[in-house]
GROMACS .gro file of C-alpha atoms in nm:
model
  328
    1UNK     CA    1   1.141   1.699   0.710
    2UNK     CA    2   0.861   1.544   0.848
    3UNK     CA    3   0.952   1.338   1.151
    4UNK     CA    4   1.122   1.463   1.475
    5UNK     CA    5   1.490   1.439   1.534
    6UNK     CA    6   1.605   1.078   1.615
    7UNK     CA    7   1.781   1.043   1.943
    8UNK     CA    8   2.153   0.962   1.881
    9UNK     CA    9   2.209   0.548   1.874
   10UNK     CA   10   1.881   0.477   1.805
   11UNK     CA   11   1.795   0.218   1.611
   12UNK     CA   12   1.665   0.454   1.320
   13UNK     CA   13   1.981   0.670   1.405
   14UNK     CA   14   2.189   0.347   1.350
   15UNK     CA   15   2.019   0.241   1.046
   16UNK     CA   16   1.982   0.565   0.843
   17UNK     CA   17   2.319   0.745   0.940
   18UNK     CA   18   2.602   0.513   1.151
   19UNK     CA   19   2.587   0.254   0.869
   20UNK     CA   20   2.615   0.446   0.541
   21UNK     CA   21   2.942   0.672   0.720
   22UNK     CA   22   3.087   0.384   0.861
   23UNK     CA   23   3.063   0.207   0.523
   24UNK     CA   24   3.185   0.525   0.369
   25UNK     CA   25   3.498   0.499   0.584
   26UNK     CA   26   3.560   0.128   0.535
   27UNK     CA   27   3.550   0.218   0.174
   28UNK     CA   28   3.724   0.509   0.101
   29UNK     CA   29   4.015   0.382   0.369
   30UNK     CA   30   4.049   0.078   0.124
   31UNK     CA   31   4.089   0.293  -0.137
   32UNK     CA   32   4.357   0.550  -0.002
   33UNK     CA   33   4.496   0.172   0.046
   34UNK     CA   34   4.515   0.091  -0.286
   35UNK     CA   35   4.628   0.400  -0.406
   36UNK     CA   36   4.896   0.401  -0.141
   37UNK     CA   37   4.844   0.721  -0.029
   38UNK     CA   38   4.761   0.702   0.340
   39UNK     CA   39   4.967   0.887   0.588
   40UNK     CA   40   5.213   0.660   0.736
   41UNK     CA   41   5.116   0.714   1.099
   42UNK     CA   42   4.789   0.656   0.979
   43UNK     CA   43   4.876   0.335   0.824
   44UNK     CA   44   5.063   0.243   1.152
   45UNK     CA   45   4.765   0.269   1.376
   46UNK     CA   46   4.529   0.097   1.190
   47UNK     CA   47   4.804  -0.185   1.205
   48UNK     CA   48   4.667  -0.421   1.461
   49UNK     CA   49   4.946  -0.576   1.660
   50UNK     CA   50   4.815  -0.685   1.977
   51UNK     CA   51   4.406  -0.675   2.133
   52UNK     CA   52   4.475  -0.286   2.289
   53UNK     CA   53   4.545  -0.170   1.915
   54UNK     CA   54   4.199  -0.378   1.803
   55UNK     CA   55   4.026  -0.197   2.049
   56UNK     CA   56   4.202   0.147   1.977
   57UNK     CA   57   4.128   0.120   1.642
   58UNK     CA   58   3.759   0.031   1.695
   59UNK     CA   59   3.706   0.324   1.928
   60UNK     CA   60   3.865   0.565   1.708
   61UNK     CA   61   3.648   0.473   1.381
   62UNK     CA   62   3.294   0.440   1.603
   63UNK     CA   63   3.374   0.818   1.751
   64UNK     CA   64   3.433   0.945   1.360
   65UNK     CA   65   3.152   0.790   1.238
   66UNK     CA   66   2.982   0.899   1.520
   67UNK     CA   67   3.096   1.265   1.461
   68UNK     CA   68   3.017   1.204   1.077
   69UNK     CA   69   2.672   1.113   1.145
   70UNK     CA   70   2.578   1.350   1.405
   71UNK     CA   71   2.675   1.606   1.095
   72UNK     CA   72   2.518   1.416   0.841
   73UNK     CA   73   2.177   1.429   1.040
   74UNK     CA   74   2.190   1.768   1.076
   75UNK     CA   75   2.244   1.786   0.698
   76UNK     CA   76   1.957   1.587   0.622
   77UNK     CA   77   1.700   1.818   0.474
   78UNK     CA   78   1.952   1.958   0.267
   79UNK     CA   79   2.076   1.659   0.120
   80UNK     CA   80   1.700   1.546   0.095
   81UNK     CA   81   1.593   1.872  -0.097
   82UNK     CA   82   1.956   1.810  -0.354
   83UNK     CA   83   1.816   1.483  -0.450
   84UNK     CA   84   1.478   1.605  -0.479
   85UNK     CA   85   1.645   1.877  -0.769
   86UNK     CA   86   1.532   2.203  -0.562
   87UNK     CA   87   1.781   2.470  -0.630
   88UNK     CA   88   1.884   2.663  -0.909
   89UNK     CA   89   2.258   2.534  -0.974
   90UNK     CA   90   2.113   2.168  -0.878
   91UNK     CA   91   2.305   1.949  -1.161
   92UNK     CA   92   1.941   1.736  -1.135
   93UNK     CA   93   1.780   2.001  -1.263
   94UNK     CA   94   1.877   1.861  -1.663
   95UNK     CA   95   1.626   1.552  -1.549
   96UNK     CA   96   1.364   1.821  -1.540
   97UNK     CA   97   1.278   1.775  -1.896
   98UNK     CA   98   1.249   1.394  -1.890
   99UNK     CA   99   1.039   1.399  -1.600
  100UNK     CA  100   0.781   1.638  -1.717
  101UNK     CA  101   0.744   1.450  -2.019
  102UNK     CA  102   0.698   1.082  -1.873
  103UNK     CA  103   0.468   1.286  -1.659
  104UNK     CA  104   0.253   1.397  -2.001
  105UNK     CA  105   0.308   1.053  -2.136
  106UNK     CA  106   0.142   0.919  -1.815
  107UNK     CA  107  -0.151   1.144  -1.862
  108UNK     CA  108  -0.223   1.101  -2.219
  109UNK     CA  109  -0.211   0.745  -2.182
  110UNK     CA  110  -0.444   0.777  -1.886
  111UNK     CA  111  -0.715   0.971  -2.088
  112UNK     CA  112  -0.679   0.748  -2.387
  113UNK     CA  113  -0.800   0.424  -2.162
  114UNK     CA  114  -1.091   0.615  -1.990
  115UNK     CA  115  -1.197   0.764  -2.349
  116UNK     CA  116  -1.186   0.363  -2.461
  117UNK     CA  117  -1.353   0.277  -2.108
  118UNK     CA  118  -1.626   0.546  -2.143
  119UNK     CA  119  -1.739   0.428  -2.517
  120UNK     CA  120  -1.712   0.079  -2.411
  121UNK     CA  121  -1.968   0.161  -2.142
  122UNK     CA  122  -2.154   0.389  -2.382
  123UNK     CA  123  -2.200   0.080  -2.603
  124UNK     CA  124  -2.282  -0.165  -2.339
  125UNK     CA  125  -1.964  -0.352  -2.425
  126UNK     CA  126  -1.723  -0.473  -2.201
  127UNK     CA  127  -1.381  -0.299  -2.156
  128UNK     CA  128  -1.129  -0.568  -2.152
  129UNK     CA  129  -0.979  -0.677  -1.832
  130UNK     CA  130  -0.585  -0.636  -1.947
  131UNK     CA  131  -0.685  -0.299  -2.041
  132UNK     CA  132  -0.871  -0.223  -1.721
  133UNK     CA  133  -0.550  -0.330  -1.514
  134UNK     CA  134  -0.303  -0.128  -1.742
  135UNK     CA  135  -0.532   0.182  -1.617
  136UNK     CA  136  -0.504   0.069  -1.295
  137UNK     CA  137  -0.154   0.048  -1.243
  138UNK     CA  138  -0.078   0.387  -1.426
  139UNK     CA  139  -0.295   0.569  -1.201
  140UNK     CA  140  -0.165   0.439  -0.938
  141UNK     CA  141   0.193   0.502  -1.074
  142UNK     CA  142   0.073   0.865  -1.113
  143UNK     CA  143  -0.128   0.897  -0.785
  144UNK     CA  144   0.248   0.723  -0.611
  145UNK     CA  145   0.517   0.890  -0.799
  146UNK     CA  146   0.339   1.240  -0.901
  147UNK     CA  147   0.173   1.568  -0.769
  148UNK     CA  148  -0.196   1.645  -0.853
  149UNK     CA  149  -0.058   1.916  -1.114
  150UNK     CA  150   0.241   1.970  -1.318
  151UNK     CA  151   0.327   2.281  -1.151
  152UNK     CA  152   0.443   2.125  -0.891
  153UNK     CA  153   0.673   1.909  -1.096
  154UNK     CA  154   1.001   1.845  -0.950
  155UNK     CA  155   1.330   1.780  -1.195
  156UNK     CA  156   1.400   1.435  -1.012
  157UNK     CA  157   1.149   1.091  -0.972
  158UNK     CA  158   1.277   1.110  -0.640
  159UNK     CA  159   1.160   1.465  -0.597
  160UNK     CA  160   0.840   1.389  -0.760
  161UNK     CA  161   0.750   1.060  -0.537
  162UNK     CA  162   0.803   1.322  -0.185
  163UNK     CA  163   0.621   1.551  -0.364
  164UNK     CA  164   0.309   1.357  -0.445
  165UNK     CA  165   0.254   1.232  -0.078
  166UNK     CA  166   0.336   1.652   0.038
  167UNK     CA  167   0.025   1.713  -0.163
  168UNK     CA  168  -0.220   1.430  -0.086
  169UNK     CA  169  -0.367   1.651   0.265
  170UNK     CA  170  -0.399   1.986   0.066
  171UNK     CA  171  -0.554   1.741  -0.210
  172UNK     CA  172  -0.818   1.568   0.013
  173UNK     CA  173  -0.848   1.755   0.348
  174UNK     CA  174  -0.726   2.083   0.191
  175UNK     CA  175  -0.419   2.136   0.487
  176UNK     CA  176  -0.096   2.189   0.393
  177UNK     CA  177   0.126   1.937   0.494
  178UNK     CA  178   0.407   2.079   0.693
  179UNK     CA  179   0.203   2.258   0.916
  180UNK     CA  180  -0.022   2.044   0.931
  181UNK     CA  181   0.203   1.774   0.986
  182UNK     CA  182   0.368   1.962   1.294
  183UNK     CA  183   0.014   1.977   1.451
  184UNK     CA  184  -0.108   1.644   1.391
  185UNK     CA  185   0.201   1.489   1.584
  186UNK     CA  186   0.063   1.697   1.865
  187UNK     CA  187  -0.256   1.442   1.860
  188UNK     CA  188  -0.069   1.129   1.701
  189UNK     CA  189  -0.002   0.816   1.882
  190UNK     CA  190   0.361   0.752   1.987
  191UNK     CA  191   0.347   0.423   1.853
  192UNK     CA  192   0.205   0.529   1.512
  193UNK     CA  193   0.466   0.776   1.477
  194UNK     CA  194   0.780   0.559   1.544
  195UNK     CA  195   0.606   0.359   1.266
  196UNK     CA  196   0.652   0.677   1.069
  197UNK     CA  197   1.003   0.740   1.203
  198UNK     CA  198   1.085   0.336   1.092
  199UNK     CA  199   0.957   0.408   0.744
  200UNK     CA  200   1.164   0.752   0.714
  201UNK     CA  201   1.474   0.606   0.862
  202UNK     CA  202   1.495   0.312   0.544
  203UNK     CA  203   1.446   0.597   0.305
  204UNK     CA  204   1.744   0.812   0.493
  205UNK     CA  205   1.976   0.449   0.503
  206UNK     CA  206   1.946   0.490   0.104
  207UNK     CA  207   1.986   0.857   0.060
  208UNK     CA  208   2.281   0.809   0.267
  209UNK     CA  209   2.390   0.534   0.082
  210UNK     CA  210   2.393   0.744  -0.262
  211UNK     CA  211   2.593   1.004  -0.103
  212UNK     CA  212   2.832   0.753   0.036
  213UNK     CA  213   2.844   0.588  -0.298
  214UNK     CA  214   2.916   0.930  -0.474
  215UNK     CA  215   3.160   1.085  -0.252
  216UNK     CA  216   3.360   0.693  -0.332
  217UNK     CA  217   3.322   0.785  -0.667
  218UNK     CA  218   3.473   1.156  -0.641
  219UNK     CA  219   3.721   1.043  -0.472
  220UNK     CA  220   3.851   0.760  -0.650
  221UNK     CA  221   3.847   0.994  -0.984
  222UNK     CA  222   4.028   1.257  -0.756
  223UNK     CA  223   4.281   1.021  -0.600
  224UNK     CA  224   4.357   0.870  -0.960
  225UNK     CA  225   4.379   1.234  -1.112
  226UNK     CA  226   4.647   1.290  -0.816
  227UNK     CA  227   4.835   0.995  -0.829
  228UNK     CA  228   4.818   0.935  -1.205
  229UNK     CA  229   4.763   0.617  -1.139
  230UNK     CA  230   4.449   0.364  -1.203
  231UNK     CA  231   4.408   0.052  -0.952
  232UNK     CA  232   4.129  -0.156  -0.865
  233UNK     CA  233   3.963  -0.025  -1.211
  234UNK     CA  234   3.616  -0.253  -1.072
  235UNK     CA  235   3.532   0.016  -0.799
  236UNK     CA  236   3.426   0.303  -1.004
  237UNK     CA  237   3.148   0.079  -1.195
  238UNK     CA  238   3.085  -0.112  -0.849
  239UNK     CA  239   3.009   0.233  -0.704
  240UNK     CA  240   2.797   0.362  -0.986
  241UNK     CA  241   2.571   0.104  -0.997
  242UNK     CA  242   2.541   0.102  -0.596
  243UNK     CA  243   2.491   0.460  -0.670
  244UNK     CA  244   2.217   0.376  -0.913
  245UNK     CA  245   2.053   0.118  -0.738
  246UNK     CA  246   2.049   0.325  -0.349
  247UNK     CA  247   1.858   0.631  -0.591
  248UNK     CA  248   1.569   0.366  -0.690
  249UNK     CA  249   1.581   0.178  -0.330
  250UNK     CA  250   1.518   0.541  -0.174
  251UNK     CA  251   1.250   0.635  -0.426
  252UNK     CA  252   1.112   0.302  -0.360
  253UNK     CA  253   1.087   0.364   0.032
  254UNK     CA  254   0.964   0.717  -0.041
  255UNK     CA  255   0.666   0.491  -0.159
  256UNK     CA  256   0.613   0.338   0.129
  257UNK     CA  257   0.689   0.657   0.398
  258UNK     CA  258   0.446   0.820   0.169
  259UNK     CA  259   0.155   0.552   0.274
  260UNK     CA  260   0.192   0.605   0.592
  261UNK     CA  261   0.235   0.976   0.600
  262UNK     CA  262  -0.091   0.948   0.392
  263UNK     CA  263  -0.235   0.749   0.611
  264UNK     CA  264  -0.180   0.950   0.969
  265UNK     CA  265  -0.359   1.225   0.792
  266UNK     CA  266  -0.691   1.012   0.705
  267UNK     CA  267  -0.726   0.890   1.064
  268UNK     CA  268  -0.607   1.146   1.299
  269UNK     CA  269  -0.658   1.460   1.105
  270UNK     CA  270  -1.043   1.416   1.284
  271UNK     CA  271  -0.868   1.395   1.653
  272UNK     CA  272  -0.677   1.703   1.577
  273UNK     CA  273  -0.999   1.893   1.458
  274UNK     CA  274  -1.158   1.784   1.810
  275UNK     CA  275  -0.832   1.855   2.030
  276UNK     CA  276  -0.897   2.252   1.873
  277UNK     CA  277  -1.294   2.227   1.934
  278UNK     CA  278  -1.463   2.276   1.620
  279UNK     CA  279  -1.761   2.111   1.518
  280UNK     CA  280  -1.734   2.186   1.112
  281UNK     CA  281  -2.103   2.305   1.126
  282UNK     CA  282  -1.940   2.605   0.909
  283UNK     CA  283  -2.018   2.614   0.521
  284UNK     CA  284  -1.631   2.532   0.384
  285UNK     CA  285  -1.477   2.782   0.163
  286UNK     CA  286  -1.362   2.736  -0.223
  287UNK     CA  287  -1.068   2.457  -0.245
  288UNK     CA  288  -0.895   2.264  -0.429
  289UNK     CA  289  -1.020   1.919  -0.295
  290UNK     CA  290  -1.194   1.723  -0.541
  291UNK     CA  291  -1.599   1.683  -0.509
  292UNK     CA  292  -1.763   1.467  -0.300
  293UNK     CA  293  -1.516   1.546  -0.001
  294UNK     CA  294  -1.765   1.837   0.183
  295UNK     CA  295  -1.738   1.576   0.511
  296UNK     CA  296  -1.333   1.633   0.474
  297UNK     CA  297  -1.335   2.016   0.404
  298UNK     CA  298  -1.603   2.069   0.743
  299UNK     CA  299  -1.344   1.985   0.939
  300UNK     CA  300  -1.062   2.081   0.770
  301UNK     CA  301  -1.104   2.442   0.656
  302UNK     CA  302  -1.045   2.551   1.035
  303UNK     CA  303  -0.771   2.373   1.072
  304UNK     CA  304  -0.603   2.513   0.754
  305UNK     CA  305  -0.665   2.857   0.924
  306UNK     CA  306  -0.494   2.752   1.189
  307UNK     CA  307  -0.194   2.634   0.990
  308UNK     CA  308  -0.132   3.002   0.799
  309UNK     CA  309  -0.218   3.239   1.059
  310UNK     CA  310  -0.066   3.036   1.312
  311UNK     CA  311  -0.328   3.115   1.586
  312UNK     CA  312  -0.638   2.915   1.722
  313UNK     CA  313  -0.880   3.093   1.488
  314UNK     CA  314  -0.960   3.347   1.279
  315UNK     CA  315  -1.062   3.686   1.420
  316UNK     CA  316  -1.460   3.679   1.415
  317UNK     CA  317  -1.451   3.322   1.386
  318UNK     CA  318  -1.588   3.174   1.651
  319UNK     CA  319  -1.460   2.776   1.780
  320UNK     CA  320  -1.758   2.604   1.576
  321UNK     CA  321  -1.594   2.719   1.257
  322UNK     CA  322  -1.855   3.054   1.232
  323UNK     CA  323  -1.825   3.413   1.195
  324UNK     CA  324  -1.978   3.644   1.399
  325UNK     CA  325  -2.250   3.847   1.266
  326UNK     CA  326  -2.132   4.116   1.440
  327UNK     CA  327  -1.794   4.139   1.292
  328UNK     CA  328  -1.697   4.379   1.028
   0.00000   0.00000   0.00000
């Protein structure tokens, strides 16, 4: 969503596509195995009988996974934005409820320790250290995991954790992130954005993973259903819980794209206000960004122009963020 496309046998390309299809095909080939259901030519070329065969075989599986990948990169976003519990029919969308109320639970809990933390202060008392660090770590469990407003709420953790790094530039600099984003690559380093790529490409080896992991599922429920038959009964609980566990190990490295997604904005956003010439000697307009930010809206309201009208300025604006006088 946020990073360019990788170039094909990459390392990122390698680590967040070829792996998860080629361990889809190991898998699911071991279980149309043990089901007994492969085709019997394909059965006879997978049968290695001499070094040509090996290297057949080898050649055959890289160039499907290949294939496999190439498709599963272009399906990316859309896979991305499943997990995340956009769409109407999304099944994620019954987590909707659950998240919006651990997000209210967060909150509440949040305003009870700063009510506790202002009368403590209020009474010259201190306000005791285990209860200092339990605020601590749930703001930054809602600051990590959560938008700036329940609207934005998404029905999935997952979903939630993207969303509350989308929001952090509209939130302090007042830009919106994917156009903003697609600018400030124009000014980026290359090196600091292959550290961005590196970060995205973990999270995509997990997403893929939990695809991989439920298609094994479907398909062992499917194959079962066909062959009424049940065999190797430990594969359906070994791929739910690597189901499972790839969900938190991607929301985990959302966590950690997120910083540095965050972070590209807070040091180059400046560059990119220079590389368009303004100054920021304009007064900024209304935002949402909270107070004590004015340095970060001077130089960001242009910029946000820039972003929605898709052109270098506003008409009457002129390129130290002023209007003309003589402008109706």
């Amino acid at each position: 969503m946020f990073t360019k496309l990788p170039e094909l046998f990459e390392r990122n390309f390698l680590i967040g596509y070829f792996v998860p299809v080629l361990s889809f095909l190991v898998a699911s080939l071991f279980l149309l195995g043990e089901f007994g259901v492969l085709p019997p030519t394909l059965t006879t070329n997978l049968t290695i009988t001499s070094e040509v065969d090996a290297l057949i075989g080898v050649t055959v599986i890289g160039l499907l996974t290949w294939v496999v990948s190439i498709f599963l990169l272009a399906m990316n976003r859309d896979i991305v934005r499943v997990i995340e519990g956009y769409g109407g029919w999304n099944p994620a969308r019954v987590f909707a409820g659950l998240e919006r109320r651990h997000y209210q639970r967060l909150c509440r809990e949040i305003s009870r320790l700063n009510e506790e933390y202002r009368a403590c202060h209020d009474e010259g008392q201190l306000f005791p250290p285990q209860k200092h660090a339990r605020l601590a770590q749930l703001l930054q469990e809602r600051v990590g995991h959560f938008p700036d407003d329940a609207q934005w709420l998404l029905p999935t953790s997952f979903g939630n954790t993207i969303r509350a790094f989308e929001v952090y530039p509209r939130v302090m600099y007042g830009v919106d992130a994917i156009p903003g984003w697609n600018r400030l690559l124009a000014v980026m380093p290359e090196a600091y954005a292959q550290l961005v790529d590196n970060e995205k490409a973990i999270v995509d080896f997990w997403v893929n993973m939990w695809l991989a992991s439920l298609l094994c599922l479907v398909e062992y429920v499917g194959v079962a259903l066909y062959t009424h038959t049940i065999v190797a009964p430990l594969l359906p609980p070994i791929a739910l819980a690597l189901l499972l566990f790839a969900y938190l190990r991607a929301r985990s490295a959302a966590v950690e794209w997120g910083d540095m997604f965050k972070a590209a904005f807070d040091v180059f956003l400046p560059d990119l206000h220079r590389k368009f010439g303004f100054t920021g000697t304009r007064k900024p307009r209304k935002s949402n960004m909270p107070p004590g930010n004015s340095s970060a809206r001077r130089f960001s309201t242009p910029i946000q122009t820039i972003c929605q009208n898709g052109r270098g300025r506003s008409e009457g604006e002129d390129k130290q963020g002023q209007f003309s006088t003589d402008t109706a």
